[in-house]
CSV table of C-alpha atoms in Angstrom, one decimal:
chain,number,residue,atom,x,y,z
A,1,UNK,CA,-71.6,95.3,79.4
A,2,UNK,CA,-69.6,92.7,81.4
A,3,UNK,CA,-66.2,92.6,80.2
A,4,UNK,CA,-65.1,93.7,76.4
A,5,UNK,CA,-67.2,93.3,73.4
A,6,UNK,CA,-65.5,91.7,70.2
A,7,UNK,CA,-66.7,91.5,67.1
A,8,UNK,CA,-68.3,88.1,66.2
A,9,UNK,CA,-69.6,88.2,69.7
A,10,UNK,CA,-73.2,88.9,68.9
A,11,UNK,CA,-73.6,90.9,72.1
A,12,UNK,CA,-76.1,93.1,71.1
A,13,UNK,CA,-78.4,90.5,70.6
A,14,UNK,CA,-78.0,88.7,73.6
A,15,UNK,CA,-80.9,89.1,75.9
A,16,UNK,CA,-79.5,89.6,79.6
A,17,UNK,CA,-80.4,87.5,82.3
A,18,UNK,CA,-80.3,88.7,85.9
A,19,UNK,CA,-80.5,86.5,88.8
A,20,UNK,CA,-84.3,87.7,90.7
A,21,UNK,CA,-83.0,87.0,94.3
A,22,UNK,CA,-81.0,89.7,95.7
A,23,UNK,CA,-78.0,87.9,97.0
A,24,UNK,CA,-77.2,89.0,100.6
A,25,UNK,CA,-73.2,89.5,101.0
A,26,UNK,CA,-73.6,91.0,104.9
A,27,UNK,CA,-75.0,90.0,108.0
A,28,UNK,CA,-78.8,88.5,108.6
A,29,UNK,CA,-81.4,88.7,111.4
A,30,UNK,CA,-80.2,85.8,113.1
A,31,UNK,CA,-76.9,86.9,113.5
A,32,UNK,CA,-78.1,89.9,116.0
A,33,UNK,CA,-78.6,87.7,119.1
A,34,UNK,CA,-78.3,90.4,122.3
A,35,UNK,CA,-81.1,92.3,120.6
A,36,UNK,CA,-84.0,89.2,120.1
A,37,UNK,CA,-83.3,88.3,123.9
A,38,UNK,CA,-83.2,91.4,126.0
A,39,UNK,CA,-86.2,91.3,127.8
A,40,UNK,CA,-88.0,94.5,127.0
A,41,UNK,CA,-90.9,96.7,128.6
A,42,UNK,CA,-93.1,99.8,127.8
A,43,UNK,CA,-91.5,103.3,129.1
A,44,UNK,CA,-93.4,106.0,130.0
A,45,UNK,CA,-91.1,108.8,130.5
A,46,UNK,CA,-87.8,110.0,129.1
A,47,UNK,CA,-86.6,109.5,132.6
A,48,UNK,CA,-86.6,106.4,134.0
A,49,UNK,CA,-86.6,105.7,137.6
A,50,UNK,CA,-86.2,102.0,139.8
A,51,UNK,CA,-85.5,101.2,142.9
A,52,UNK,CA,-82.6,98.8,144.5
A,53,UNK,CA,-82.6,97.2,148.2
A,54,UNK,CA,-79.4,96.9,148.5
A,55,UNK,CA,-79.3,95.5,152.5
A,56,UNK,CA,-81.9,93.7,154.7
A,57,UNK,CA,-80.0,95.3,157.3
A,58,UNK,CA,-76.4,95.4,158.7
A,59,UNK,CA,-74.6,92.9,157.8
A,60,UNK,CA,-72.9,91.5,161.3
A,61,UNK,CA,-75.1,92.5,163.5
A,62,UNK,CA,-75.9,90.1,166.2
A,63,UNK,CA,-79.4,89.3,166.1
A,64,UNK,CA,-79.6,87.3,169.6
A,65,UNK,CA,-80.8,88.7,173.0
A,66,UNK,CA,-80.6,88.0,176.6
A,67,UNK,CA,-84.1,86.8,177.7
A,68,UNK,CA,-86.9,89.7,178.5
A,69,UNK,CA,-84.4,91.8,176.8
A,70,UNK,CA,-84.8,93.3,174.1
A,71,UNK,CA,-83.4,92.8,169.8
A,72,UNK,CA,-81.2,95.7,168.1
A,73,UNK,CA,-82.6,97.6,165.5
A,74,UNK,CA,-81.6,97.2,161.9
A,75,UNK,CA,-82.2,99.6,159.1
A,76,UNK,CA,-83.0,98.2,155.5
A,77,UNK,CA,-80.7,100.0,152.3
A,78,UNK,CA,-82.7,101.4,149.5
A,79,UNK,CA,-81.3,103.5,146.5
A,80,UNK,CA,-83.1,105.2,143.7
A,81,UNK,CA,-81.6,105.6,140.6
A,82,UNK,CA,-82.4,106.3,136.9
A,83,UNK,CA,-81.4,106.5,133.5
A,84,UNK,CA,-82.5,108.8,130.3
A,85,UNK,CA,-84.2,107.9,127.1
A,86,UNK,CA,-82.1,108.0,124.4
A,87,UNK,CA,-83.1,108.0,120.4
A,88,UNK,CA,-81.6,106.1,118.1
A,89,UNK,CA,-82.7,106.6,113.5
A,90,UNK,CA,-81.8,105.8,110.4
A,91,UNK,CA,-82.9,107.9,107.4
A,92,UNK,CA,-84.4,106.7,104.0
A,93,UNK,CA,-84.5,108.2,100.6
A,94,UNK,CA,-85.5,106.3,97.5
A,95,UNK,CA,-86.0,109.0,94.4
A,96,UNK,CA,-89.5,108.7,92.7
A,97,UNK,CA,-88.1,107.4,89.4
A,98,UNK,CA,-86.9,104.1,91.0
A,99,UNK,CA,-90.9,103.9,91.9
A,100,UNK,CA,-91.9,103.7,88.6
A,101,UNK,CA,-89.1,101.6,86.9
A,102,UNK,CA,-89.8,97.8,86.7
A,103,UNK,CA,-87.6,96.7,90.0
A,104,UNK,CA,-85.3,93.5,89.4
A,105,UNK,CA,-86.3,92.9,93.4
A,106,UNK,CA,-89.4,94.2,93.9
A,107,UNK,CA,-90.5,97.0,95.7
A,108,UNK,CA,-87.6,99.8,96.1
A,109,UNK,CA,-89.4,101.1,99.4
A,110,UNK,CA,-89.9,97.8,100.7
A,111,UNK,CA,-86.3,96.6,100.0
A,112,UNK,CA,-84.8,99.8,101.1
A,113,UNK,CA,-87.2,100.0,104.8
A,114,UNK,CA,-85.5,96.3,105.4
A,115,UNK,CA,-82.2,97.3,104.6
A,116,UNK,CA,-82.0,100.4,107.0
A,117,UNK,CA,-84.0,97.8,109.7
A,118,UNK,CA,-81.0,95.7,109.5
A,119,UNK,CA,-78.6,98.5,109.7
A,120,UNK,CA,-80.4,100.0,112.7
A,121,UNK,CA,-80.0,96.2,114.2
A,122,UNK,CA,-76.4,96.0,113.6
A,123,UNK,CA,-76.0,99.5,115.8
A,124,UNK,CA,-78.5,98.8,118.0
A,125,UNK,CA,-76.2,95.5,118.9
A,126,UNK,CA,-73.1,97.4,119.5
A,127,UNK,CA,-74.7,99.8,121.3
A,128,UNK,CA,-76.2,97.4,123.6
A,129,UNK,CA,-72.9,96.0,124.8
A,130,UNK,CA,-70.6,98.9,124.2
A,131,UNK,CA,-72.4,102.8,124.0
A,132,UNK,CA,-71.4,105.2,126.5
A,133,UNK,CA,-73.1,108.4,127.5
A,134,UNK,CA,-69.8,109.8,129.1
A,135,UNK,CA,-68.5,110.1,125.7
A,136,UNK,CA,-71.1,111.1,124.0
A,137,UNK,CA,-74.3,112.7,125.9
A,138,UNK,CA,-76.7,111.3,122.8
A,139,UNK,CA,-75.7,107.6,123.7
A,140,UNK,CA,-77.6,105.1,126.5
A,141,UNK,CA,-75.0,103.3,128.6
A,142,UNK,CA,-74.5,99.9,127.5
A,143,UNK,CA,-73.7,96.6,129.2
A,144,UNK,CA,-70.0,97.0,129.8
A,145,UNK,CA,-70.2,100.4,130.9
A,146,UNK,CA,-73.1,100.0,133.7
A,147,UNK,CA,-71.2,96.8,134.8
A,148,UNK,CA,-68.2,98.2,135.3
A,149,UNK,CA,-69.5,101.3,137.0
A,150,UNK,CA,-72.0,99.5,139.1
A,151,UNK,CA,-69.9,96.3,140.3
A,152,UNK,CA,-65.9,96.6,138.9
A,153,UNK,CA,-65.0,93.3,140.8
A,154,UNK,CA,-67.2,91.6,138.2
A,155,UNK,CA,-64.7,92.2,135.1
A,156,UNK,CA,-62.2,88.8,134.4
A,157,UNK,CA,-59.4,90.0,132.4
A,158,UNK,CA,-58.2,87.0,130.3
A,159,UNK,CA,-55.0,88.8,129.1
A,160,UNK,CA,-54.8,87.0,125.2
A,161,UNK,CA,-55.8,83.7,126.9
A,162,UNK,CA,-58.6,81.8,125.5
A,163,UNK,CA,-62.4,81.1,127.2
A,164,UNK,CA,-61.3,78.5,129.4
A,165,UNK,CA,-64.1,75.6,131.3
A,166,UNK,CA,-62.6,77.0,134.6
A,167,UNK,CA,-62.8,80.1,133.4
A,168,UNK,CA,-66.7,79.9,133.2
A,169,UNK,CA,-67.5,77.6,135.9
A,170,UNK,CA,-65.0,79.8,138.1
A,171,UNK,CA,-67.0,83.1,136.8
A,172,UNK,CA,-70.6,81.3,137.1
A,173,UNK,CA,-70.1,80.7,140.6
A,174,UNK,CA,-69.3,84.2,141.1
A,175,UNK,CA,-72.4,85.7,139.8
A,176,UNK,CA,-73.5,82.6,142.1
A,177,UNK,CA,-71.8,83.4,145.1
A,178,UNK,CA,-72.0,86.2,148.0
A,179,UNK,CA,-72.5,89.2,147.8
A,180,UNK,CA,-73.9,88.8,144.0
A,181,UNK,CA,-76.8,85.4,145.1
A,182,UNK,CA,-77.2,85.3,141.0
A,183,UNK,CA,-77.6,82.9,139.0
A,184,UNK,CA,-75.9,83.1,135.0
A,185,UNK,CA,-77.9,82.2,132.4
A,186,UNK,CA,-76.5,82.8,129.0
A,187,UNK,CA,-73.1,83.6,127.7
A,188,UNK,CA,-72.6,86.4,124.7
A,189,UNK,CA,-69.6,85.9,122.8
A,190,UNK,CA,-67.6,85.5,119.4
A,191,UNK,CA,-67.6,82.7,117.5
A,192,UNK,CA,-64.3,82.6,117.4
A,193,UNK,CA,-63.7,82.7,121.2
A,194,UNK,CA,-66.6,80.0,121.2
A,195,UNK,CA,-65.0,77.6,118.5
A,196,UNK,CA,-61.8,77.7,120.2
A,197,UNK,CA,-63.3,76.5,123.5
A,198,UNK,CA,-64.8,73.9,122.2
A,199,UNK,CA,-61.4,72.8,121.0
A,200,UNK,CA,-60.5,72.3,124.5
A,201,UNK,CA,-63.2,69.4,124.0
A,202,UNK,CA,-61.9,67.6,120.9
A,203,UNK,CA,-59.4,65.4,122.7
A,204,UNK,CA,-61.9,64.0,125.2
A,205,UNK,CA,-64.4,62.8,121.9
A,206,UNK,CA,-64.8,59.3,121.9
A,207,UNK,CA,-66.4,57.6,119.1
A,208,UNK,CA,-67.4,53.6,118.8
A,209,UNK,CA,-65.8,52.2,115.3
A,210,UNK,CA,-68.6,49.5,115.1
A,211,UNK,CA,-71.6,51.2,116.1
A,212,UNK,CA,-71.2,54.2,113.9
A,213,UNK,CA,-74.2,56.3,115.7
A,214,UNK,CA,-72.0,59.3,114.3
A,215,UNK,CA,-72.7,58.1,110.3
A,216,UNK,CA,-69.2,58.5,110.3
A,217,UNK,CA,-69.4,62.7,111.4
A,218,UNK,CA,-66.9,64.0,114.0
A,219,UNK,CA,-66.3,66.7,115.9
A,220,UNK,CA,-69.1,68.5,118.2
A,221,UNK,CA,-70.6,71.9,119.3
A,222,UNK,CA,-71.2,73.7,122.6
A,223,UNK,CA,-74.5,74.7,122.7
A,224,UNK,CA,-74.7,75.4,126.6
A,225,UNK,CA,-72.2,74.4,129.9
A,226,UNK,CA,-73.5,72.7,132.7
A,227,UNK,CA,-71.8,74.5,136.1
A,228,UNK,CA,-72.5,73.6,140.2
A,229,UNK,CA,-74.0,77.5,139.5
A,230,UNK,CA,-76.4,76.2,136.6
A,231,UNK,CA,-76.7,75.6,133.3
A,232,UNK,CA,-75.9,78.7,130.4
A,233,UNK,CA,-76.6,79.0,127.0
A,234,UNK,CA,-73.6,80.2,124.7
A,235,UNK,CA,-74.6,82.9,122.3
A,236,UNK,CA,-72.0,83.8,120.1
A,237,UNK,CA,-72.5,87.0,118.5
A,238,UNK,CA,-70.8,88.6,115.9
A,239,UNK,CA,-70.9,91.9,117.0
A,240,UNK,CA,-68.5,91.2,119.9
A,241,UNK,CA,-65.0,91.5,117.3
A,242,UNK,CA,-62.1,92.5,118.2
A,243,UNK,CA,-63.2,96.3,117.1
A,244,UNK,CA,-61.6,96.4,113.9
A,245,UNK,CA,-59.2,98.2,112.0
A,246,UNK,CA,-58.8,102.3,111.9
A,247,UNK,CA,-60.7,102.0,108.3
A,248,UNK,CA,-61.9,104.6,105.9
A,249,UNK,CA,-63.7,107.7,107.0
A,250,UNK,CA,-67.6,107.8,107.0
A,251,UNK,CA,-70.6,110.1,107.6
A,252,UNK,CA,-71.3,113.7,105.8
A,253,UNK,CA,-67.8,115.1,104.8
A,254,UNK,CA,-69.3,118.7,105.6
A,255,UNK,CA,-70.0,117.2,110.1
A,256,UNK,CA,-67.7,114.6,110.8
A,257,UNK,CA,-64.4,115.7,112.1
A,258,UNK,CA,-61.0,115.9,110.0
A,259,UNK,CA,-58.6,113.6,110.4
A,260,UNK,CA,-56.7,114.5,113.9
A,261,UNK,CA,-53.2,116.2,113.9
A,262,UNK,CA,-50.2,115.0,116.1
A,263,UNK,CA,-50.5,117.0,119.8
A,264,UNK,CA,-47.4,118.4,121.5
A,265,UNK,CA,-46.6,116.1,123.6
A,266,UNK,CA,-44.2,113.6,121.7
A,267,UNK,CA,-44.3,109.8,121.6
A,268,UNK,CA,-43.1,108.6,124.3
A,269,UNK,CA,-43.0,106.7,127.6
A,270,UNK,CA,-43.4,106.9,131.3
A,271,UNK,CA,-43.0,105.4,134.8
A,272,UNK,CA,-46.4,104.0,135.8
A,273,UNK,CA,-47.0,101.8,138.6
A,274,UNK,CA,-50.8,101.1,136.9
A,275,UNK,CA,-49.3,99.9,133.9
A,276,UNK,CA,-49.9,96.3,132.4
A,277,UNK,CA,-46.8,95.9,130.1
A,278,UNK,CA,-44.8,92.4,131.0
A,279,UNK,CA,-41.5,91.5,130.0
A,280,UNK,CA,-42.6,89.0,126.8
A,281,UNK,CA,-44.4,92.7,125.9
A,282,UNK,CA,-41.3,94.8,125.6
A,283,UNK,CA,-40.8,95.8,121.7
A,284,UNK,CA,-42.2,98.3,119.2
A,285,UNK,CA,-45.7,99.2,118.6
A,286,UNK,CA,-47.9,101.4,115.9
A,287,UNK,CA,-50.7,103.7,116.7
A,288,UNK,CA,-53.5,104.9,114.8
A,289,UNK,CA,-56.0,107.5,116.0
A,290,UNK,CA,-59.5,108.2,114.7
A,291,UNK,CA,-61.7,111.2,115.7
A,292,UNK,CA,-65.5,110.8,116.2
A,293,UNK,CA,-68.3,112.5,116.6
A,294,UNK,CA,-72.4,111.9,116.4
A,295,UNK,CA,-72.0,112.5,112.5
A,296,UNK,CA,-70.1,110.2,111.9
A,297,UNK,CA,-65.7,109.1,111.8
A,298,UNK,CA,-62.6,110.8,110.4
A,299,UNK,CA,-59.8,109.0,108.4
A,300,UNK,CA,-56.9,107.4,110.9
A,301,UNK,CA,-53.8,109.3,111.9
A,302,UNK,CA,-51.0,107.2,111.8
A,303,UNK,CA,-48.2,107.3,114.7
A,304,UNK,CA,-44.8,106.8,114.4
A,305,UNK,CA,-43.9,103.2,116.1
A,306,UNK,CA,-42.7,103.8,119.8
A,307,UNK,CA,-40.3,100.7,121.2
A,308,UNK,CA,-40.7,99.8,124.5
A,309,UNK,CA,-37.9,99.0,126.9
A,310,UNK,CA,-38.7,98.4,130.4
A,311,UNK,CA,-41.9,96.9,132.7
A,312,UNK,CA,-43.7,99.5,134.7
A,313,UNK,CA,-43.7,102.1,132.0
A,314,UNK,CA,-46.8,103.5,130.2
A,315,UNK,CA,-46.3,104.6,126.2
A,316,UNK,CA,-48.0,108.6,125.7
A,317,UNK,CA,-48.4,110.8,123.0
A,318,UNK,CA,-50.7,113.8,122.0
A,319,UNK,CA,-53.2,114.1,119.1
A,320,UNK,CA,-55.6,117.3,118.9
A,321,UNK,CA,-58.7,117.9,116.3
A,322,UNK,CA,-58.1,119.2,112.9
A,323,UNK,CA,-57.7,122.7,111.9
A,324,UNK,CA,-60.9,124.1,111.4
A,325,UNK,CA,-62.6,122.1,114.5
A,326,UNK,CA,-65.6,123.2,116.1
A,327,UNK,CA,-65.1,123.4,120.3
A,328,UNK,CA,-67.9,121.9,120.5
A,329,UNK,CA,-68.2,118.4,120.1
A,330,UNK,CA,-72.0,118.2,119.5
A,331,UNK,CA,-71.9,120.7,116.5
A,332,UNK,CA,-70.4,119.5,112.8
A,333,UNK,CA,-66.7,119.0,113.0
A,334,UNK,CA,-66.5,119.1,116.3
A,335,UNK,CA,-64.9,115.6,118.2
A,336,UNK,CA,-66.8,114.2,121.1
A,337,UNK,CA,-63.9,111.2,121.7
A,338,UNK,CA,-61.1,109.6,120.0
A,339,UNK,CA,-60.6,105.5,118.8
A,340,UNK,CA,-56.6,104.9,119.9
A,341,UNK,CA,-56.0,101.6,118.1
A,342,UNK,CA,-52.4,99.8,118.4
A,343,UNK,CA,-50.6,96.8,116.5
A,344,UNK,CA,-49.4,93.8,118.3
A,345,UNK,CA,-45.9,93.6,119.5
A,346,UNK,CA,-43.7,94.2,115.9
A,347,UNK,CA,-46.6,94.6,113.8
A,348,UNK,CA,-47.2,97.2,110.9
A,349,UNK,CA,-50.1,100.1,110.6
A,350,UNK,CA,-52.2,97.4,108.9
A,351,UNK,CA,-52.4,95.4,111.5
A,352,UNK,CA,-53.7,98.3,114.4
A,353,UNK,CA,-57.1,97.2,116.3
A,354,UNK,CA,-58.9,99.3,118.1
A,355,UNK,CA,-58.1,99.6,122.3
A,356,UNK,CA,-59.4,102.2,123.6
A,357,UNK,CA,-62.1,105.3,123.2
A,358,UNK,CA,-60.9,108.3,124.8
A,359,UNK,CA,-62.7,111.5,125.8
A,360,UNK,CA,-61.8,114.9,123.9
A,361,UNK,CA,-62.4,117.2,126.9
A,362,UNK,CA,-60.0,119.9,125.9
A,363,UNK,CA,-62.2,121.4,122.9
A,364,UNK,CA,-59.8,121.8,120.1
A,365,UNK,CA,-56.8,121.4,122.2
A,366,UNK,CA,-54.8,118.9,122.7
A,367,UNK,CA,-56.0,115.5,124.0
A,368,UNK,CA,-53.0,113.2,125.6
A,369,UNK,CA,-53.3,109.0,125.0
A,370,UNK,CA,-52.1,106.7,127.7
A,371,UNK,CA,-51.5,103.0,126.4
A,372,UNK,CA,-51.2,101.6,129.9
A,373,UNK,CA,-52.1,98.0,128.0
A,374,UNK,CA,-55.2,97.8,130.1
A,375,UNK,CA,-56.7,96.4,126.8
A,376,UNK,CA,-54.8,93.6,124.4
A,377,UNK,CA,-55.3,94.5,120.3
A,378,UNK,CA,-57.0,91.7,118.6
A,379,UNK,CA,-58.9,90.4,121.6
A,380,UNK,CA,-62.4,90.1,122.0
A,381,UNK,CA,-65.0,90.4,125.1
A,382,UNK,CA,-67.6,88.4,126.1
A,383,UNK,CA,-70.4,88.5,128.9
A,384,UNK,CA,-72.0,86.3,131.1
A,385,UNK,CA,-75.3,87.1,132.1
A,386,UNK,CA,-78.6,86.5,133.8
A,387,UNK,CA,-81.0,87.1,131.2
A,388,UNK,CA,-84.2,88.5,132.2
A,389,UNK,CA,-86.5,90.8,133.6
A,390,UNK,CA,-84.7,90.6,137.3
A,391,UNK,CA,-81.4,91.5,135.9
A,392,UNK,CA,-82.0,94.3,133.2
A,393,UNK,CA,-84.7,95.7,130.9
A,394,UNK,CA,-84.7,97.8,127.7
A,395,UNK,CA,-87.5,100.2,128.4
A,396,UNK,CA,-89.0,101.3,124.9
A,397,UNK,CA,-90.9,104.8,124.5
A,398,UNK,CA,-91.1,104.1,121.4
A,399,UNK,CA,-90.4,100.7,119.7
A,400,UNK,CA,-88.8,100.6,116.2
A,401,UNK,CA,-91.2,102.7,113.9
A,402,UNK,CA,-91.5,104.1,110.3
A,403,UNK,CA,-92.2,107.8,109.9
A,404,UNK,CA,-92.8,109.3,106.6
A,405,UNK,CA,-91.0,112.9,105.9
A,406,UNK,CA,-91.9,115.8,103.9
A,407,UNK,CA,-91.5,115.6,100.2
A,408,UNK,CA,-88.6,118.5,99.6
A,409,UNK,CA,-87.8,117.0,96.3
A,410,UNK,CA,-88.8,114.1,93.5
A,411,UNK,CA,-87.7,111.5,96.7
A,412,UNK,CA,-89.4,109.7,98.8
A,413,UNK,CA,-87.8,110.4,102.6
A,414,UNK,CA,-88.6,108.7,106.0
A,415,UNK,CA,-86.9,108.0,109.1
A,416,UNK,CA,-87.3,104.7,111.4
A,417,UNK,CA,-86.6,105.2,114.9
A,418,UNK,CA,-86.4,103.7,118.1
A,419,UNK,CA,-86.8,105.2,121.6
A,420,UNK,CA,-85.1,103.8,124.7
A,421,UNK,CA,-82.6,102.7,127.2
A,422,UNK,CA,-81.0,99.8,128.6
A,423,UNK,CA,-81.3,99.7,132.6
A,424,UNK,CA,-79.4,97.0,134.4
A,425,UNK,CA,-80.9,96.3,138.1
A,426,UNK,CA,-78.1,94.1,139.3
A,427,UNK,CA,-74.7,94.6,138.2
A,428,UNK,CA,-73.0,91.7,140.5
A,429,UNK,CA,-75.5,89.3,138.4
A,430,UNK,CA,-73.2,89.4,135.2
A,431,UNK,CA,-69.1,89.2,134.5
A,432,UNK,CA,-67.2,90.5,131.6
A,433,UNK,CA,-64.3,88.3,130.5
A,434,UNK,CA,-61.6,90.8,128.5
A,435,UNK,CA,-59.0,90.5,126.3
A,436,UNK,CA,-60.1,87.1,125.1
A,437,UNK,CA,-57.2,85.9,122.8
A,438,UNK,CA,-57.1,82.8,120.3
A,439,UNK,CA,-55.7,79.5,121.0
A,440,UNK,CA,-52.3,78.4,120.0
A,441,UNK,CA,-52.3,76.9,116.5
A,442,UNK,CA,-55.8,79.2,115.3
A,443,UNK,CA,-55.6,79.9,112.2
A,444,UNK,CA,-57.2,83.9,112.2
């Protein structure tokens, strides 16, 4: 019973009454926007192979002649390349009881198949943007990663600044441009990052006082930005955050790795001449540490603050996997990579956001963390795109589908799955923008 009974109360003759529409507290469909627009085609192998021309011929070379003489050969560029299906599932278990109680929301099954849908969309979002096979073999390689190892030049690092116009128009024209001849379409990026551009906007509003078209409504929305490269479309997805906090720990106790122990080499700093740290930057900063593997996420290991003193220095410190850690980092407890998450400038362990996902190459040794503040906490990303079938393609073996498993026990099991990989053609025909940042005055 809701609360405490009393006598006088009559409450066991009360007849309850439950709400009949499940009320939905998380995210819906039309929040996972990367996924509905990725152009997607059939695969037909667990390899997948294309072709590039990446030159007509040399650039430079002189294509006039004397007369009766005769033109210079030039060679055309091809490359081959490919990328591996990868298998992405969710398993369901509903026990046979809750099949023959009267439901409060209809069919358990039903319900239950939509929920672990919608939690195979939410993964399948991150993983579009973010997955990386180079940390984990099991993983495709998402948007960011094929970008930046396919065409590095196309990555804008805002550096806690917000999504300016010249930002885009200045990015647009460089998808636009030589050598990328793109053309951006649509934009992918937080609300957040969105709202606060079109903040920049708010002071040029003008509104008539005796015509009242508005019905007395102000303010506006971006929907698109028109640029001398073309228009775009903003998509602002919520699944491009800031990466969160450390949280709890998640996945079977009995696989997932232990929460990481402190390595031997000590907090600390260094001289780097790579490192990103300005003057306004100098102060202390937390770390937290989180090991991972394909099972699932270990509970944070807190590091003790470290105060920096001087530009052109790096911070360092070691963590290594928990007692008891498997070496291999595709069995249960093993770790296949490490979330390094740091507080802004003075802040406390509460306020750590993720930076950084770093490799475990050393087995159950030790693992060292640099912090060359390559990547802002609390900042966001978002990428500018051409969206379609030119640009990049999720090739499907197998789209999402429902298998049913073996009955081991008085439950009902299945497993919905999804086979494929994200292959971008054209690297140069998309930007990242990093370390987005809020405007001054936002409130969160």
């Amino acid at each position: 019973p809701p609360g405490t009974i009393a006598p006088g109360q009559g409450f066991a003759l009360r007849v309850e009454s439950l709400e009949r529409t499940l009320k939905n507290t998380t995210f819906r469909m039309e929040h996972v926007r990367f996924w509905r627009g990725v152009p997607k085609a059939a695969a037909y192998n667990t390899v997948e192979e294309f072709n590039q021309i990446q030159a007509y011929g040399q650039e430079g070379a002189s294509s006039f002649f004397a007369e009766g003489g005769l033109p210079e050969q030039v060679d055309s560029q091809y490359e081959r390349k490919h990328a591996f299906v990868k298998y992405m599932g969710v398993q369901g278990v509903v026990s046979h009881v809750m099949t023959l109680v009267k439901p409060a929301h209809g069919n358990v099954i039903a319900q239950e198949t939509i929920n672990k849908t919608m939690h195979l969309c939410r993964a399948l979002e991150k993983a579009l943007f973010f997955s990386r096979s180079d940390l984990d073999d099991v993983q495709w390689d998402g948007l960011e990663m094929q970008i930046q190892a396919g065409a590095a030049g196309q990555v804008i690092d805002m550096r806690g600044q917000p999504l300016s116009e010249d930002a885009l128009v200045d990015s647009a024209l460089k998808i636009q441009d030589a050598p990328s001849y793109g053309q951006a379409t649509h934009i992918y990026l937080n609300p957040r990052a969105k709202a606060d551009l079109v903040k920049a906007f708010f002071p040029r509003a003008r509104y008539d006082q005796f015509s009242r078209p508005d019905q007395g409504v102000v303010g506006l929305d971006l929907r698109g930005i028109d640029t001398p490269a073309g228009m775009m479309s903003f998509e602002p997805d919520v699944f491009l955050d800031d990466g969160g906090g450390p949280g709890i720990a998640t996945g079977d106790a009995a696989k997932r790795p232990g929460t990481p122990v402190a390595g031997g080499t000590a907090l600390g700093e260094a001289v780097d001449a790579n490192a990103k740290f300005v003057a306004s930057e100098l102060g202390a900063y937390r770390y937290t540490v989180v090991a991972v593997n394909r099972f699932g996420r270990s509970a944070g290991l807190a590091i003790a603050a470290w105060t920096l003193t001087a530009v052109g220095r790096r911070i360092l410190f070691g963590v290594a996997p928990a007692a008891g850690a498997s070496a291999d980092s595709k069995a249960a407890l093993g770790v296949a990579y490490y979330e390094v998450f740091r507080s802004p400038k003075g802040g406390d362990a509460t306020t750590t956001r993720m930076i950084q996902r770093v490799k475990n190459v050393n087995g159950t040794a030790e693992t060292v963390i640099l912090d060359l503040d390559a990547d802002l906490p609390g900042c966001t990303k978002a990428f500018m795109i051409q969206q379609d079938v030119s640009n990049f393609v999720f090739k499907q073996l197998a789209p999402m589908v429902k298998i049913p498993l073996a009955t081991i026990d008085t439950s009902i099991r299945w497993m919905q799955l999804l086979y494929g990989v994200l292959m971008l053609f054209t690297p140069r025909h998309n930007v990242i923008f990093k370390n987005i940042g809020r405007a001054s005055g936002s409130l969160a």
